[in-house]
PDB file of C-alpha atoms in Angstrom:
ATOM      1  CA  MET N   1       0.026   0.400  -0.232  1.00 70.00           C
ATOM      2  CA  ALA N   2       1.041   3.459  -0.201  1.00 90.00           C
ATOM      3  CA  LEU N   3       0.361   7.130   0.885  1.00 95.00           C
ATOM      4  CA  LEU N   4      -1.400   8.600  -2.387  1.00 98.00           C
ATOM      5  CA  ASN N   5      -0.513  12.221  -2.857  1.00 97.00           C
ATOM      6  CA  ILE N   6      -3.832  15.134  -2.025  1.00 97.00           C
ATOM      7  CA  LEU N   7      -4.535  16.971  -4.126  1.00 97.00           C
ATOM      8  CA  ASN N   8      -4.309  21.192  -2.270  1.00 94.00           C
ATOM      9  CA  TYR N   9      -7.441  23.231  -3.361  1.00 94.00           C
ATOM     10  CA  PRO N  10      -7.771  25.907  -5.650  1.00 93.00           C
ATOM     11  CA  ASP N  11      -5.797  22.996  -8.037  1.00 95.00           C
ATOM     12  CA  VAL N  12      -7.534  22.879 -11.534  1.00 96.00           C
ATOM     13  CA  ARG N  13      -7.380  19.067 -11.374  1.00 98.00           C
ATOM     14  CA  LEU N  14     -10.183  19.033  -8.394  1.00 98.00           C
ATOM     15  CA  GLN N  15     -12.124  20.040 -10.973  1.00 97.00           C
ATOM     16  CA  LYS N  16     -12.035  17.624 -12.967  1.00 98.00           C
ATOM     17  CA  LYS N  17     -15.208  14.952 -13.608  1.00 98.00           C
ATOM     18  CA  ALA N  18     -14.669  10.794 -12.807  1.00 98.00           C
ATOM     19  CA  LYS N  19     -15.843   9.042 -15.380  1.00 98.00           C
ATOM     20  CA  PRO N  20     -17.160   5.650 -14.293  1.00 98.00           C
ATOM     21  CA  VAL N  21     -14.861   2.224 -13.391  1.00 98.00           C
ATOM     22  CA  GLU N  22     -14.893  -0.065 -16.415  1.00 97.00           C
ATOM     23  CA  ALA N  23     -13.516  -2.939 -14.870  1.00 97.00           C
ATOM     24  CA  ILE N  24     -13.166  -4.630 -11.261  1.00 97.00           C
ATOM     25  CA  ASP N  25      -9.651  -5.013 -11.503  1.00 98.00           C
ATOM     26  CA  GLU N  26      -6.170  -4.437  -9.097  1.00 98.00           C
ATOM     27  CA  ARG N  27      -5.646  -1.567 -10.164  1.00 98.00           C
ATOM     28  CA  ILE N  28      -9.043  -0.470  -8.558  1.00 98.00           C
ATOM     29  CA  HIS N  29      -8.449  -3.121  -5.726  1.00 98.00           C
ATOM     30  CA  GLN N  30      -5.020  -1.478  -5.509  1.00 98.00           C
ATOM     31  CA  LEU N  31      -5.991   2.989  -5.412  1.00 98.00           C
ATOM     32  CA  VAL N  32      -9.872   1.517  -3.058  1.00 98.00           C
ATOM     33  CA  ARG N  33      -6.698   0.180  -0.655  1.00 98.00           C
ATOM     34  CA  ASP N  34      -4.458   3.023  -1.250  1.00 98.00           C
ATOM     35  CA  MET N  35      -6.921   5.145  -1.193  1.00 98.00           C
ATOM     36  CA  ALA N  36      -8.038   4.096   2.766  1.00 98.00           C
ATOM     37  CA  GLU N  37      -4.153   4.473   4.037  1.00 98.00           C
ATOM     38  CA  THR N  38      -4.217   7.608   2.135  1.00 98.00           C
ATOM     39  CA  MET N  39      -7.272   8.711   3.940  1.00 98.00           C
ATOM     40  CA  TYR N  40      -7.054   6.844   7.557  1.00 97.00           C
ATOM     41  CA  ALA N  41      -3.142   8.565   7.135  1.00 97.00           C
ATOM     42  CA  ALA N  42      -4.547  12.227   6.803  1.00 96.00           C
ATOM     43  CA  PRO N  43      -6.218  11.767   8.342  1.00 96.00           C
ATOM     44  CA  GLY N  44      -9.680  12.251   7.401  1.00 97.00           C
ATOM     45  CA  ILE N  45     -12.903  10.077   6.611  1.00 98.00           C
ATOM     46  CA  GLY N  46     -13.846  10.347   3.391  1.00 98.00           C
ATOM     47  CA  LEU N  47     -11.822  10.874  -0.050  1.00 98.00           C
ATOM     48  CA  ALA N  48     -12.412  10.286  -3.430  1.00 98.00           C
ATOM     49  CA  ALA N  49     -10.193   9.626  -6.400  1.00 98.00           C
ATOM     50  CA  THR N  50     -10.009  13.097  -7.535  1.00 98.00           C
ATOM     51  CA  GLN N  51      -8.535  14.162  -5.292  1.00 98.00           C
ATOM     52  CA  VAL N  52      -5.353  11.836  -5.192  1.00 98.00           C
ATOM     53  CA  ASP N  53      -5.793  13.334  -9.219  1.00 98.00           C
ATOM     54  CA  VAL N  54      -7.680   9.566 -10.595  1.00 98.00           C
ATOM     55  CA  HIS N  55     -10.036   9.937 -11.968  1.00 98.00           C
ATOM     56  CA  GLU N  56     -12.433   7.258 -11.673  1.00 98.00           C
ATOM     57  CA  ARG N  57     -15.806   7.344  -9.816  1.00 98.00           C
ATOM     58  CA  VAL N  58     -14.269   6.043  -6.231  1.00 98.00           C
ATOM     59  CA  VAL N  59     -15.228   6.596  -3.139  1.00 98.00           C
ATOM     60  CA  VAL N  60     -14.198   5.773   0.649  1.00 98.00           C
ATOM     61  CA  ILE N  61     -15.601   6.399   3.692  1.00 98.00           C
ATOM     62  CA  ASP N  62     -15.018   5.266   7.779  1.00 98.00           C
ATOM     63  CA  VAL N  63     -17.453   7.820   9.407  1.00 97.00           C
ATOM     64  CA  SER N  64     -16.963   5.327  12.638  1.00 97.00           C
ATOM     65  CA  GLU N  65     -15.860   6.237  15.673  1.00 94.00           C
ATOM     66  CA  THR N  66     -13.483   2.897  15.633  1.00 96.00           C
ATOM     67  CA  ARG N  67     -12.135   3.804  11.858  1.00 95.00           C
ATOM     68  CA  ASP N  68     -12.188  -0.481  10.955  1.00 96.00           C
ATOM     69  CA  GLN N  69     -15.650   0.957   9.180  1.00 97.00           C
ATOM     70  CA  LEU N  70     -14.898   0.995   5.328  1.00 98.00           C
ATOM     71  CA  GLN N  71     -17.445   1.440   3.325  1.00 98.00           C
ATOM     72  CA  VAL N  72     -16.463   1.866  -0.710  1.00 98.00           C
ATOM     73  CA  PHE N  73     -18.563   3.763  -3.007  1.00 98.00           C
ATOM     74  CA  ILE N  74     -17.571   2.225  -7.035  1.00 98.00           C
ATOM     75  CA  ASN N  75     -19.928   4.420  -9.063  1.00 98.00           C
ATOM     76  CA  PRO N  76     -21.892   6.081  -6.683  1.00 98.00           C
ATOM     77  CA  GLU N  77     -25.124   7.347  -8.190  1.00 98.00           C
ATOM     78  CA  LEU N  78     -27.721   9.306  -4.912  1.00 98.00           C
ATOM     79  CA  ILE N  79     -30.762   8.302  -6.044  1.00 98.00           C
ATOM     80  CA  TRP N  80     -33.051   9.936  -3.429  1.00 98.00           C
ATOM     81  CA  LEU N  81     -32.139  12.426  -1.824  1.00 98.00           C
ATOM     82  CA  SER N  82     -34.552  13.399   1.331  1.00 98.00           C
ATOM     83  CA  GLU N  83     -36.926  17.197   0.813  1.00 97.00           C
ATOM     84  CA  ASP N  84     -35.486  17.629   5.461  1.00 96.00           C
ATOM     85  CA  LYS N  85     -31.805  19.830   4.802  1.00 96.00           C
ATOM     86  CA  LYS N  86     -29.047  20.010   7.632  1.00 95.00           C
ATOM     87  CA  ILE N  87     -26.213  22.427   8.002  1.00 97.00           C
ATOM     88  CA  TYR N  88     -23.123  20.530   9.560  1.00 96.00           C
ATOM     89  CA  GLU N  89     -19.931  21.939   9.643  1.00 97.00           C
ATOM     90  CA  GLU N  90     -17.446  20.588   6.641  1.00 97.00           C
ATOM     91  CA  GLY N  91     -14.087  19.932   6.466  1.00 97.00           C
ATOM     92  CA  CYS N  92     -11.747  18.337   3.326  1.00 98.00           C
ATOM     93  CA  LEU N  93      -8.529  17.018   2.692  1.00 98.00           C
ATOM     94  CA  SER N  94      -7.977  19.146  -0.181  1.00 97.00           C
ATOM     95  CA  VAL N  95      -8.626  22.091   1.973  1.00 96.00           C
ATOM     96  CA  PRO N  96      -6.503  22.075   4.970  1.00 94.00           C
ATOM     97  CA  GLY N  97      -7.738  23.764   7.774  1.00 93.00           C
ATOM     98  CA  ILE N  98     -10.433  25.538   6.241  1.00 95.00           C
ATOM     99  CA  TYR N  99     -13.673  24.070   7.519  1.00 96.00           C
ATOM    100  CA  ASP N 100     -17.492  26.334   7.436  1.00 97.00           C
ATOM    101  CA  LYS N 101     -21.367  25.482   7.172  1.00 97.00           C
ATOM    102  CA  VAL N 102     -22.822  23.524   4.516  1.00 97.00           C
ATOM    103  CA  GLU N 103     -25.798  22.610   3.590  1.00 97.00           C
ATOM    104  CA  ARG N 104     -27.674  19.032   1.880  1.00 98.00           C
ATOM    105  CA  ALA N 105     -30.405  16.545   2.580  1.00 98.00           C
ATOM    106  CA  ASP N 106     -29.785  15.226   5.881  1.00 97.00           C
ATOM    107  CA  ARG N 107     -30.747  11.538   4.381  1.00 98.00           C
ATOM    108  CA  VAL N 108     -30.370  10.236   0.943  1.00 98.00           C
ATOM    109  CA  ARG N 109     -30.345   6.661  -0.333  1.00 98.00           C
ATOM    110  CA  VAL N 110     -26.794   5.629  -3.090  1.00 98.00           C
ATOM    111  CA  ARG N 111     -26.507   2.918  -4.956  1.00 98.00           C
ATOM    112  CA  ALA N 112     -23.298   2.482  -6.053  1.00 98.00           C
ATOM    113  CA  LEU N 113     -21.112  -1.737  -6.598  1.00 98.00           C
ATOM    114  CA  ASN N 114     -18.967  -2.257  -3.839  1.00 97.00           C
ATOM    115  CA  GLU N 115     -15.606  -3.674  -4.007  1.00 96.00           C
ATOM    116  CA  ARG N 116     -16.701  -7.113  -5.719  1.00 96.00           C
ATOM    117  CA  GLY N 117     -19.151  -5.681  -8.793  1.00 97.00           C
ATOM    118  CA  GLU N 118     -21.718  -6.681  -6.798  1.00 97.00           C
ATOM    119  CA  THR N 119     -24.396  -3.348  -6.214  1.00 98.00           C
ATOM    120  CA  PHE N 120     -25.650  -2.303  -3.082  1.00 98.00           C
ATOM    121  CA  GLU N 121     -27.565   0.301  -2.077  1.00 98.00           C
ATOM    122  CA  ILE N 122     -27.644   1.993   1.675  1.00 98.00           C
ATOM    123  CA  ASN N 123     -29.905   4.038   3.271  1.00 98.00           C
ATOM    124  CA  ALA N 124     -27.812   7.677   4.956  1.00 98.00           C
ATOM    125  CA  GLU N 125     -28.054  10.039   7.179  1.00 97.00           C
ATOM    126  CA  GLY N 126     -26.944  11.987   9.308  1.00 95.00           C
ATOM    127  CA  LEU N 127     -22.972  12.653   9.321  1.00 96.00           C
ATOM    128  CA  LEU N 128     -22.670   9.313   6.917  1.00 98.00           C
ATOM    129  CA  ALA N 129     -25.036  11.132   4.758  1.00 98.00           C
ATOM    130  CA  VAL N 130     -22.972  14.466   4.610  1.00 97.00           C
ATOM    131  CA  CYS N 131     -19.774  12.547   3.855  1.00 98.00           C
ATOM    132  CA  ILE N 132     -21.607  10.806   0.508  1.00 98.00           C
ATOM    133  CA  GLN N 133     -22.772  14.153   0.115  1.00 98.00           C
ATOM    134  CA  HIS N 134     -19.688  16.387  -0.124  1.00 98.00           C
ATOM    135  CA  GLU N 135     -18.126  12.714  -1.829  1.00 98.00           C
ATOM    136  CA  MET N 136     -19.819  12.546  -4.424  1.00 98.00           C
ATOM    137  CA  ASP N 137     -19.458  16.416  -5.387  1.00 98.00           C
ATOM    138  CA  HIS N 138     -15.845  16.220  -5.804  1.00 98.00           C
ATOM    139  CA  LEU N 139     -16.417  13.216  -7.947  1.00 98.00           C
ATOM    140  CA  LEU N 140     -18.740  16.327  -9.868  1.00 98.00           C
ATOM    141  CA  GLY N 141     -15.666  18.164  -9.570  1.00 98.00           C
ATOM    142  CA  LYS N 142     -17.026  20.288  -6.856  1.00 98.00           C
ATOM    143  CA  VAL N 143     -15.109  21.657  -3.604  1.00 97.00           C
ATOM    144  CA  PHE N 144     -17.564  21.674  -0.529  1.00 98.00           C
ATOM    145  CA  ILE N 145     -16.409  25.869  -0.568  1.00 96.00           C
ATOM    146  CA  GLU N 146     -18.672  26.005  -3.993  1.00 96.00           C
ATOM    147  CA  TYR N 147     -21.902  26.464  -0.977  1.00 97.00           C
ATOM    148  CA  LEU N 148     -20.297  29.125   0.577  1.00 96.00           C
ATOM    149  CA  SER N 149     -20.268  32.559  -0.703  1.00 95.00           C
ATOM    150  CA  PRO N 150     -17.892  34.629  -3.274  1.00 96.00           C
ATOM    151  CA  LEU N 151     -16.558  36.677  -0.416  1.00 96.00           C
ATOM    152  CA  LYS N 152     -15.915  34.045   1.759  1.00 95.00           C
ATOM    153  CA  GLN N 153     -14.533  31.771  -1.549  1.00 95.00           C
ATOM    154  CA  THR N 154     -11.870  33.897  -2.108  1.00 94.00           C
ATOM    155  CA  ARG N 155     -10.836  34.370   0.846  1.00 95.00           C
ATOM    156  CA  ILE N 156     -10.043  31.000   1.397  1.00 94.00           C
ATOM    157  CA  LYS N 157      -8.516  30.752  -2.048  1.00 92.00           C
ATOM    158  CA  THR N 158      -6.020  33.735  -1.427  1.00 93.00           C
ATOM    159  CA  LYS N 159      -5.255  31.440   1.805  1.00 91.00           C
ATOM    160  CA  MET N 160      -4.634  28.799  -0.207  1.00 90.00           C
ATOM    161  CA  LYS N 161      -2.788  29.758  -3.009  1.00 86.00           C
ATOM    162  CA  LYS N 162      -0.215  31.652   0.072  1.00 85.00           C
ATOM    163  CA  LEU N 163      -0.347  28.015   2.397  1.00 80.00           C
ATOM    164  CA  THR N 164       1.459  26.365  -1.202  1.00 75.00           C
ATOM    165  CA  LYS N 165       3.531  28.997  -1.719  1.00 75.00           C
ATOM    166  CA  ALA N 166       5.225  28.552   1.681  1.00 72.00           C
ATOM    167  CA  MET N 167       5.582  24.779   0.659  1.00 66.00           C
TER     168      MET N 167
END
């Protein structure tokens, strides 16, 4: 396994839309293992392949406190979102140190493939629902700060550019 490099906002590669995974083979299995290791090391609760410059529809999530309940979503699609919304404070491994409130559907249903290529559906609420929506946004080339006001977006972009120059 290997730690992967996480792209930092405003890297333009984060805006790229992910393509569906065509075959769940050893390459995808290795990607999932590497993404999980990277997410846990960061530490984070979710990671989309887009964030590690792989533009395929793969997401790993673990919102458990014990950090031992990895969920893998290949070619995920949101098939239902509740009308009721909640505001959650979100952060992102691609926007380190930045947290802000984002309104999202409180409950969702997602359909995806697991690592064996089997279709499954889950209903999620609370933190898991937020995480699924957040990571699926990455697959569409969208970062959570795009939900914020233009002023906040500009401030964050300026701060992130300064951080990148300082590295």
